[in-house]
Coordinates of C-alpha atoms in Angstrom, one line a residue:
M1 CA 130.3 71.4 136.8
A2 CA 128.4 69.6 134.0
D3 CA 125.1 71.1 132.7
N4 CA 122.1 69.1 133.9
P5 CA 118.8 70.1 132.2
V6 CA 116.7 68.5 134.8
L7 CA 118.4 70.3 137.6
D8 CA 118.3 73.5 135.6
R9 CA 114.5 73.2 135.1
M10 CA 113.9 72.3 138.7
S11 CA 116.0 75.2 140.0
G12 CA 114.2 77.5 137.5
F13 CA 110.8 76.3 138.8
A14 CA 111.9 76.7 142.4
A15 CA 113.0 80.2 141.8
Q16 CA 109.5 81.3 140.6
P17 CA 107.0 83.0 142.9
V18 CA 104.5 80.8 144.9
A19 CA 101.4 82.0 143.0
R20 CA 103.0 81.1 139.7
Q21 CA 104.1 77.7 141.0
L22 CA 100.5 76.9 142.2
S23 CA 99.0 77.9 138.8
L24 CA 101.5 75.7 137.0
L25 CA 100.9 72.8 139.3
A26 CA 97.1 73.2 138.7
G27 CA 97.6 73.2 135.0
F28 CA 99.8 70.1 135.2
A29 CA 97.2 68.3 137.3
A30 CA 94.3 69.3 134.9
S31 CA 96.3 68.1 131.9
I32 CA 97.1 64.7 133.5
A33 CA 93.5 64.3 134.6
L34 CA 92.3 65.0 131.0
A35 CA 94.8 62.5 129.6
I36 CA 93.6 59.9 132.1
A37 CA 90.0 60.5 131.1
V38 CA 90.8 60.2 127.4
V39 CA 92.6 56.9 128.0
N40 CA 89.7 55.6 130.1
W41 CA 87.2 56.6 127.4
A42 CA 89.2 54.8 124.8
S43 CA 89.7 51.6 126.9
T44 CA 86.0 51.4 128.0
P45 CA 84.3 48.8 125.8
S46 CA 81.0 49.5 124.0
Y47 CA 77.9 48.2 125.6
E48 CA 74.9 46.4 124.0
P49 CA 71.5 45.5 125.5
V50 CA 71.1 41.9 126.5
Y51 CA 67.4 41.7 125.9
G52 CA 64.6 44.2 125.3
A53 CA 62.6 46.0 128.0
M54 CA 62.0 43.9 131.1
S55 CA 60.1 44.4 134.3
P56 CA 61.9 45.7 137.4
A57 CA 61.6 42.2 139.0
D58 CA 63.2 40.6 136.0
N59 CA 65.9 43.2 135.9
A60 CA 66.8 42.6 139.5
T61 CA 67.0 38.8 138.9
A62 CA 69.1 39.4 135.8
I63 CA 71.5 41.7 137.6
N64 CA 72.0 39.1 140.3
V65 CA 72.8 36.4 137.7
L66 CA 75.3 38.8 136.0
Q67 CA 77.0 39.6 139.3
T68 CA 77.3 35.9 140.1
S69 CA 78.8 35.2 136.6
G70 CA 81.3 38.1 136.9
I71 CA 80.0 39.9 133.9
P72 CA 80.1 43.7 134.0
Y73 CA 76.8 45.5 133.3
R74 CA 75.1 48.9 133.4
M75 CA 71.6 50.4 133.2
E76 CA 71.0 52.7 130.3
Q77 CA 69.7 56.0 131.7
G78 CA 67.3 56.9 128.9
T79 CA 65.7 53.5 128.2
G80 CA 66.4 51.5 131.4
L81 CA 67.8 48.6 129.3
L82 CA 70.2 46.2 130.9
E83 CA 73.5 46.4 128.9
V84 CA 76.7 44.4 129.0
P85 CA 80.0 44.8 127.1
Y86 CA 79.9 44.0 123.4
D87 CA 82.2 41.0 123.8
D88 CA 80.2 39.5 126.7
V89 CA 76.7 39.6 125.1
L90 CA 76.6 35.9 124.2
R91 CA 78.0 34.8 127.5
A92 CA 75.5 36.9 129.4
R93 CA 72.6 35.5 127.3
M94 CA 73.7 32.0 128.0
A95 CA 73.9 32.7 131.7
L96 CA 70.5 34.3 131.8
A97 CA 69.0 31.5 129.7
S98 CA 69.7 29.1 132.5
E99 CA 67.4 31.1 134.7
G100 CA 64.5 31.1 132.2
F101 CA 65.2 34.4 130.4
P102 CA 63.8 36.0 128.4
R103 CA 60.6 35.9 130.5
N104 CA 57.9 37.0 128.1
G105 CA 54.9 38.6 129.8
G106 CA 56.7 39.3 133.0
G107 CA 55.2 38.7 136.4
V108 CA 55.7 35.9 138.8
G109 CA 54.3 32.6 137.7
F110 CA 54.0 29.2 139.3
E111 CA 57.6 29.5 140.6
S112 CA 56.1 31.6 143.4
L113 CA 54.4 28.4 144.7
Y114 CA 57.8 26.9 145.5
E115 CA 59.0 29.9 147.5
E116 CA 58.9 29.8 151.3
Q117 CA 55.5 30.9 152.5
Q118 CA 55.1 33.4 155.3
M119 CA 53.7 32.5 158.6
G120 CA 50.1 33.4 159.2
L121 CA 49.2 33.7 155.5
S122 CA 45.4 33.8 155.1
S123 CA 43.5 31.6 152.7
F124 CA 42.4 34.7 150.8
M125 CA 46.0 35.7 150.1
E126 CA 46.9 32.1 149.0
Q127 CA 44.0 32.1 146.6
A128 CA 45.0 35.6 145.3
R129 CA 48.6 34.4 144.8
Y130 CA 47.4 31.4 142.9
H131 CA 45.2 33.5 140.6
R132 CA 48.1 35.9 140.0
A133 CA 50.3 33.0 139.1
V134 CA 47.7 31.7 136.6
E135 CA 47.5 35.1 135.0
A136 CA 51.3 35.4 134.8
E137 CA 51.6 31.9 133.2
L138 CA 48.9 32.8 130.7
S139 CA 50.6 36.1 129.8
R140 CA 53.8 34.2 129.2
T141 CA 52.1 31.7 126.9
I142 CA 50.3 34.3 124.9
S143 CA 53.5 36.4 124.6
A144 CA 55.3 33.5 123.0
M145 CA 53.2 33.9 119.9
S146 CA 55.0 35.3 116.9
S147 CA 52.7 38.3 116.5
V148 CA 52.5 39.3 120.2
S149 CA 55.3 41.2 122.0
G150 CA 53.6 41.3 125.4
A151 CA 50.3 40.4 127.1
R152 CA 48.4 40.9 130.3
V153 CA 45.6 38.7 131.6
H154 CA 43.0 39.5 134.2
L155 CA 40.8 36.8 135.7
A156 CA 37.5 37.6 137.5
V157 CA 36.6 34.5 139.4
A158 CA 33.9 34.7 142.0
K159 CA 34.3 32.9 145.3
Q160 CA 32.3 29.7 145.5
S161 CA 29.7 29.6 148.3
A162 CA 27.5 26.7 149.5
F163 CA 24.7 29.1 150.3
M164 CA 24.3 30.3 146.7
R165 CA 22.6 28.0 144.2
R166 CA 24.2 29.7 141.3
G167 CA 27.1 32.1 141.7
N168 CA 28.5 34.7 139.3
E169 CA 30.1 33.2 136.2
P170 CA 33.8 33.8 135.8
S171 CA 35.2 36.1 133.1
A172 CA 38.6 37.1 131.7
S173 CA 40.1 40.0 130.0
V174 CA 43.3 39.9 127.8
M175 CA 45.3 42.8 126.6
V176 CA 47.9 42.0 123.9
S177 CA 50.7 44.2 122.6
L178 CA 51.1 43.5 118.9
L179 CA 54.3 44.0 116.9
P180 CA 54.3 47.1 114.6
G181 CA 52.5 46.4 111.4
V182 CA 51.1 43.0 112.6
R183 CA 47.6 42.0 113.3
L184 CA 46.1 38.9 114.8
S185 CA 44.5 36.4 112.5
E186 CA 41.1 34.8 113.2
R187 CA 42.8 31.6 114.1
Q188 CA 45.2 33.2 116.5
L189 CA 42.4 35.2 118.2
S190 CA 40.3 32.0 118.6
G191 CA 43.4 30.3 120.0
I192 CA 43.9 33.0 122.6
I193 CA 40.2 32.9 123.7
H194 CA 40.0 29.1 124.0
L195 CA 43.4 29.0 125.7
V196 CA 42.2 31.3 128.5
A197 CA 38.8 29.7 128.7
S198 CA 40.3 26.2 129.0
S199 CA 42.8 27.3 131.7
T200 CA 40.0 28.6 134.1
P201 CA 37.3 26.3 135.5
N202 CA 33.7 27.0 134.4
L203 CA 34.9 29.8 132.1
D204 CA 32.9 30.1 128.9
S205 CA 34.8 31.3 125.8
E206 CA 32.0 33.9 125.2
R207 CA 33.0 35.6 128.4
V208 CA 36.6 36.2 127.3
S209 CA 37.4 39.6 125.8
V210 CA 40.6 40.5 124.0
V211 CA 41.8 44.0 123.2
D212 CA 45.0 45.3 121.7
Q213 CA 47.4 48.0 122.9
A214 CA 45.3 50.7 121.1
G215 CA 42.1 49.7 123.1
K216 CA 40.4 48.0 120.1
L217 CA 38.1 45.1 120.9
L218 CA 39.3 42.1 118.9
S219 CA 36.8 39.5 120.2
S220 CA 33.2 39.3 119.1
Q221 CA 31.5 40.5 122.3
G222 CA 28.7 42.9 121.6
E223 CA 28.4 42.2 117.9
D224 CA 25.2 41.4 116.1
S225 CA 24.7 37.7 115.7
D226 CA 23.8 38.1 112.0
F227 CA 27.1 39.8 111.3
G228 CA 28.9 37.2 113.4
Y229 CA 27.4 34.4 111.4
S230 CA 28.4 36.2 108.2
A231 CA 32.0 36.6 109.2
E232 CA 32.1 32.9 110.2
Q233 CA 30.5 31.9 106.9
F234 CA 33.1 33.9 105.0
R235 CA 35.9 32.4 107.0
L236 CA 34.6 28.9 106.3
A237 CA 34.2 29.6 102.6
Q238 CA 37.7 31.1 102.3
Q239 CA 39.2 28.2 104.2
F240 CA 37.5 25.7 101.9
E241 CA 38.6 27.7 98.8
N242 CA 42.2 27.8 100.0
S243 CA 42.2 24.1 100.7
L244 CA 41.1 23.4 97.1
S245 CA 43.7 25.8 95.7
D246 CA 46.4 24.0 97.8
R247 CA 45.3 20.7 96.3
I248 CA 45.6 22.0 92.8
M249 CA 49.0 23.6 93.4
G250 CA 50.2 20.4 95.2
I251 CA 49.4 18.2 92.3
L252 CA 50.5 20.5 89.4
E253 CA 53.7 22.0 90.8
P254 CA 55.7 18.7 90.8
I255 CA 54.9 18.4 87.1
L256 CA 55.1 22.0 85.8
G257 CA 57.6 23.3 88.3
V258 CA 57.5 25.6 91.4
G259 CA 56.0 29.0 90.5
A260 CA 54.7 27.8 87.1
V261 CA 51.1 27.5 88.0
R262 CA 48.5 29.7 89.7
A263 CA 45.0 28.6 90.8
Q264 CA 42.0 30.3 92.2
V265 CA 38.8 28.6 93.4
T266 CA 35.4 30.2 94.0
A267 CA 32.9 28.1 96.0
D268 CA 29.2 28.9 96.1
M269 CA 28.1 27.5 99.4
D270 CA 24.7 27.3 101.0
F271 CA 24.7 28.2 104.7
T272 CA 20.9 27.9 105.2
R273 CA 20.0 26.0 108.4
I274 CA 17.1 23.5 107.8
E275 CA 15.4 21.4 110.4
S276 CA 12.5 19.0 109.5
T277 CA 10.5 16.4 111.4
N278 CA 8.6 13.6 109.4
E279 CA 6.1 11.0 110.7
I280 CA 5.6 8.2 108.2
Y281 CA 3.1 5.3 108.4
D282 CA 3.6 2.0 106.7
P283 CA 0.7 1.3 104.2
T284 CA 0.9 -2.5 104.8
T285 CA -1.4 -3.4 107.8
V286 CA -1.6 -6.7 109.7
L287 CA -4.7 -7.9 111.7
R288 CA -3.6 -8.3 115.3
S289 CA -7.1 -9.2 117.0
E290 CA -10.8 -9.3 116.2
Q291 CA -13.9 -9.2 118.6
T292 CA -17.6 -9.6 117.6
T293 CA -20.5 -8.8 119.9
Q294 CA -24.2 -9.6 118.9
D295 CA -27.3 -8.3 120.9
I296 CA -30.9 -9.8 120.2
T297 CA -34.1 -8.8 121.9
N298 CA -37.5 -10.8 121.4
R299 CA -41.1 -9.6 121.5
G300 CA -43.6 -10.9 124.1
T301 CA -45.5 -14.3 123.2
G302 CA -49.3 -15.2 123.5
G303 CA -49.0 -17.7 126.4
G304 CA -50.3 -15.1 128.8
Q305 CA -47.0 -14.3 130.2
A306 CA -46.1 -10.8 131.1
A307 CA -43.7 -8.9 129.1
G308 CA -40.2 -9.5 130.4
A309 CA -41.1 -12.7 132.2
L310 CA -38.7 -15.6 132.1
V311 CA -39.6 -18.6 130.0
A312 CA -38.5 -22.1 130.6
Q313 CA -36.9 -22.6 127.2
P314 CA -35.7 -20.1 124.6
P315 CA -37.6 -20.0 121.4
Q316 CA -36.3 -22.1 118.6
Q317 CA -35.2 -19.9 115.7
G318 CA -36.2 -21.0 112.2
A319 CA -38.6 -23.6 113.4
L320 CA -42.4 -23.2 113.6
A321 CA -44.8 -25.2 115.7
A322 CA -46.6 -27.9 113.8
N323 CA -50.0 -26.4 114.7
E324 CA -49.1 -22.9 113.7
D325 CA -50.2 -21.4 110.6
P326 CA -47.3 -20.1 108.5
A327 CA -49.4 -17.2 107.4
A328 CA -50.1 -16.2 111.0
P329 CA -47.7 -13.7 112.6
A330 CA -45.0 -15.3 114.7
D331 CA -44.8 -14.3 118.3
N332 CA -41.0 -15.2 118.7
I333 CA -39.4 -12.8 116.1
P334 CA -36.7 -10.7 117.8
D335 CA -37.7 -7.2 118.5
R336 CA -34.1 -5.7 118.2
E337 CA -30.9 -7.2 117.0
S338 CA -27.4 -5.5 117.0
T339 CA -23.9 -6.7 116.1
K340 CA -20.6 -5.0 117.1
E341 CA -17.2 -6.0 115.7
T342 CA -13.8 -4.7 116.8
R343 CA -10.6 -5.4 114.8
N344 CA -7.1 -4.3 115.9
Y345 CA -4.3 -3.9 113.3
E346 CA -0.5 -3.5 113.6
V347 CA 0.4 0.0 112.2
N348 CA 4.1 0.9 111.6
K349 CA 5.1 4.5 112.2
T350 CA 8.5 6.2 111.5
I351 CA 9.4 9.6 113.0
S352 CA 12.5 11.2 111.5
H353 CA 14.2 14.5 112.6
T354 CA 16.5 16.0 110.0
R355 CA 18.9 18.9 110.5
R356 CA 20.9 19.9 107.4
V357 CA 24.4 21.1 108.2
P358 CA 25.1 24.6 106.7
G359 CA 27.9 24.9 104.2
T360 CA 26.6 22.7 101.4
I361 CA 28.5 23.2 98.1
Q362 CA 26.3 24.4 95.4
K363 CA 28.8 25.2 92.7
L364 CA 32.6 25.3 92.2
S365 CA 34.4 27.6 89.8
V366 CA 38.1 27.0 89.2
A367 CA 40.5 29.2 87.2
V368 CA 44.1 27.9 86.5
V369 CA 46.9 29.7 84.7
V370 CA 49.9 27.7 83.5
D371 CA 53.2 29.2 82.5
Y372 CA 55.0 28.4 79.3
V373 CA 57.6 25.7 79.4
L374 CA 61.2 25.7 78.1
D375 CA 62.2 23.6 75.1
E376 CA 65.5 22.0 74.3
N377 CA 66.9 25.4 73.1
G378 CA 66.0 27.2 76.3
E379 CA 63.1 29.1 74.7
R380 CA 59.7 29.4 76.2
I381 CA 56.9 27.7 74.3
A382 CA 53.2 27.0 74.9
L383 CA 51.8 23.7 76.0
D384 CA 50.1 21.4 73.4
Q385 CA 46.4 20.7 73.7
G386 CA 47.0 17.1 75.0
R387 CA 49.0 18.4 77.9
I388 CA 46.3 20.9 78.8
D389 CA 43.7 18.2 78.7
Q390 CA 45.8 16.2 81.1
I391 CA 46.0 19.2 83.5
N392 CA 42.3 19.7 83.1
A393 CA 41.6 16.1 84.1
L394 CA 44.0 16.3 87.1
V395 CA 42.3 19.5 88.3
R396 CA 38.8 18.0 88.0
E397 CA 39.8 15.0 90.1
A398 CA 41.5 17.1 92.7
I399 CA 38.5 19.3 93.4
G400 CA 35.8 16.6 93.1
F401 CA 34.3 17.9 89.9
S402 CA 30.5 17.4 89.5
A403 CA 28.7 18.1 86.3
E404 CA 25.3 17.8 88.0
R405 CA 26.3 20.6 90.4
G406 CA 27.3 22.9 87.5
D407 CA 31.0 23.0 88.3
S408 CA 33.3 24.7 85.8
V409 CA 37.1 24.6 85.2
Q410 CA 39.0 27.0 83.0
I411 CA 42.7 26.4 82.2
I412 CA 44.7 29.0 80.3
N413 CA 48.3 28.7 79.1
S414 CA 50.0 32.1 79.2
P415 CA 53.6 33.3 79.8
F416 CA 54.3 34.7 83.2
I417 CA 56.0 38.1 83.6
A418 CA 59.2 37.5 85.5
P419 CA 59.5 39.6 88.6
D420 CA 62.5 41.9 89.1
P421 CA 65.4 40.1 90.8
I422 CA 65.6 40.7 94.5
E423 CA 68.6 42.8 95.3
P424 CA 71.0 41.0 97.6
I425 CA 71.4 42.3 101.1
P426 CA 74.5 44.6 101.0
E427 CA 77.4 43.5 103.2
P428 CA 78.0 45.8 106.2
G429 CA 80.5 48.5 105.3
L430 CA 83.8 49.1 106.9
F431 CA 82.5 51.8 109.1
E432 CA 79.7 49.6 110.4
Q433 CA 82.1 47.1 111.9
A434 CA 82.5 47.2 115.7
W435 CA 86.2 46.7 115.6
V436 CA 86.7 49.7 113.3
W437 CA 85.0 52.0 115.8
E438 CA 87.0 50.5 118.6
L439 CA 90.2 51.1 116.7
G440 CA 89.2 54.6 115.7
R441 CA 88.4 55.5 119.3
G442 CA 91.8 54.2 120.4
L443 CA 93.6 56.2 117.7
L444 CA 91.6 59.3 118.5
A445 CA 92.5 58.9 122.2
A446 CA 96.2 58.5 121.3
L447 CA 96.1 61.6 119.1
A448 CA 94.4 63.6 121.9
V449 CA 97.1 62.5 124.4
I450 CA 99.9 63.4 122.0
A451 CA 98.4 66.8 121.2
L452 CA 98.0 67.4 124.9
I453 CA 101.6 66.6 125.5
F454 CA 103.0 68.8 122.7
V455 CA 100.5 71.6 122.8
V456 CA 99.9 72.0 126.5
L457 CA 102.4 70.2 128.6
R458 CA 105.5 71.0 126.7
P459 CA 104.9 74.7 126.5
M460 CA 103.8 74.7 130.1
I461 CA 107.1 73.0 131.2
R462 CA 109.1 75.5 129.1
Y463 CA 107.2 78.4 130.6
S464 CA 107.7 77.0 134.1
T465 CA 111.5 77.1 133.7
S466 CA 111.8 80.4 131.7
Y467 CA 111.4 82.7 134.7
T468 CA 114.6 84.0 136.4
P469 CA 114.9 86.4 139.3
P470 CA 116.5 89.9 138.7
L471 CA 120.4 89.8 138.4
P472 CA 122.8 92.3 140.2
A473 CA 124.2 95.3 138.4
T474 CA 127.8 94.0 138.3
P475 CA 128.8 94.0 134.7
S476 CA 129.9 90.8 133.1
R477 CA 131.0 89.8 129.7
L478 CA 127.5 88.9 128.7
E479 CA 126.0 92.2 130.1
N480 CA 128.8 94.2 128.5
A481 CA 128.0 92.6 125.2
M482 CA 124.3 93.3 125.6
A483 CA 125.1 96.9 126.5
D484 CA 127.3 97.2 123.4
A485 CA 124.5 95.8 121.3
D486 CA 121.9 98.2 122.7
G487 CA 124.2 101.3 122.7
A488 CA 122.3 103.8 124.7
E489 CA 120.6 101.1 126.8
G490 CA 123.9 99.9 128.2
T491 CA 123.1 101.1 131.6
L492 CA 120.3 98.6 131.9
A493 CA 120.8 95.0 132.9
L494 CA 119.5 92.0 130.9
S495 CA 116.4 91.5 133.0
G496 CA 116.0 94.6 135.1
P497 CA 117.5 98.0 136.1
T498 CA 120.9 98.3 137.7
T499 CA 119.6 100.0 140.7
T500 CA 117.8 96.8 141.9
P501 CA 119.7 95.4 144.9
A502 CA 121.1 91.9 144.3
P503 CA 124.0 89.7 145.4
S504 CA 127.5 90.8 144.4
K505 CA 128.0 87.8 142.0
P506 CA 125.3 85.7 140.2
N507 CA 125.8 82.0 140.4
Y508 CA 126.4 79.8 137.4
H509 CA 122.9 78.5 137.0
Q510 CA 121.4 81.9 137.0
S511 CA 123.7 83.1 134.3
V512 CA 122.9 80.2 132.1
A513 CA 119.1 80.7 132.7
M514 CA 119.5 84.4 131.8
A515 CA 121.4 83.5 128.6
R516 CA 118.7 81.1 127.6
N517 CA 115.9 83.5 128.3
T518 CA 117.7 86.2 126.3
A519 CA 118.2 83.8 123.3
V520 CA 114.5 82.9 123.4
E521 CA 113.0 86.4 123.9
Q522 CA 115.6 88.5 122.1
P523 CA 117.2 86.4 119.3
V524 CA 118.7 89.5 117.6
R525 CA 120.6 90.6 120.6
A526 CA 121.7 87.1 121.3
A527 CA 123.0 86.7 117.8
Y528 CA 124.8 90.0 118.0
V529 CA 126.5 89.0 121.3
V530 CA 127.7 85.7 119.9
K531 CA 129.0 87.4 116.8
N532 CA 131.1 89.8 119.0
W533 CA 132.4 86.9 121.0
I534 CA 133.6 85.1 117.9
A535 CA 135.2 88.2 116.6
A536 CA 136.9 88.9 120.0
D537 CA 138.2 85.3 120.4
G538 CA 139.7 85.5 116.8

């Protein structure tokens, strides 16, 4: 009968005790499970976050989109980020972009108005949902700014009532989360305030407060008006100076080259607020109307008439009776005479109200530095005086130079110190490539499986087939040879004492297993037996 190793091992395993068989089976199962776990670890792709942190509602919507698209995903335990396999990141972002991701600011905006409304919804809840949608839309708009990573908006709008002549004015609060190392500029802050104020009816920009994630008040509520005016004046002066500097740079850089000129402008501005009212009369007069009134009263005459009596004819003025003596006193001289004249003239009057706008320019001071130029040999040389005069004339025209105002322009030609060259961004190393780590993980898994096979499984298989039951005491050629090799120990069998009860004749497979066991455990005795066999067979 031919020697079959598989049958020999199976028969050797079947001949072992039950406890030993169970322990060997448990070891085999654990080894196979470990190998499968290593293979799964190597075949599992690396995951990468799709976007940053999102609200729970956005995560649920994104998971639904990924499930519909058939893209695997997982939630990171520590950070709660939604992750997909490295190779599916771009596909996942395209699928989520169709649903409006990333949704900056979070919350449910005006899309909630298109959802099916519940039956019996009160007007209060409808108004509350509308205000919440407005807040969410404003948060998304503010979060879209480059310096803001997230925003929350809270609107306090009082309910309008017909029984109140003047209700409470609405107000708003904005909390912005800025990026690390970034602060809002004055222009961005004003834009946020006016954006919120313009999106809410009857909301004044003065009633909009803005704070950052550290709780610092960024808006100007509660500040002194004097300091507020000072900050605004400084901003206006700085904006005007930057505008003049940009004009100078814009007109000189095309001539001298980019980076070959530097300009600084200092503006002395008057922010005094002056209001005056003047009333001016025209000195030229024109007579519009004239009225004259004369009143004459006469004394009593000698005709025996009572004083105050009426006469038939009025006395003739300037004429005396023929029989009257000129030297005698006249009786008809008026007792009282008065004249009254009234003249009306046309008088022109001018009333002027003047309010001088603050920010009047009192003086400009300009400093310009020009770099050396390159000659034909590539050497840096200074500009000639004619060239500097041309630059001076251009600068004066660009800023609106006024000698009466006392403006000054200084131009200096000096070599610039070249900055150190910027080091190029190093290329990612070999170990920073994703495919290298994937390949390394696969190789590590393969080595682990090979080591498991040769270090654990193979010795375990050998150990499982090395056990043989005790043999009978009937001497055989192999036992006699072992007895001759041991001398005094010839009475002992190869694997046990001779007194152990056993069958009268061992089978062939047991004899072969015993010989193999002896060759493995006692190589000296096995070599001695084989030597004697060779010598005996000649």
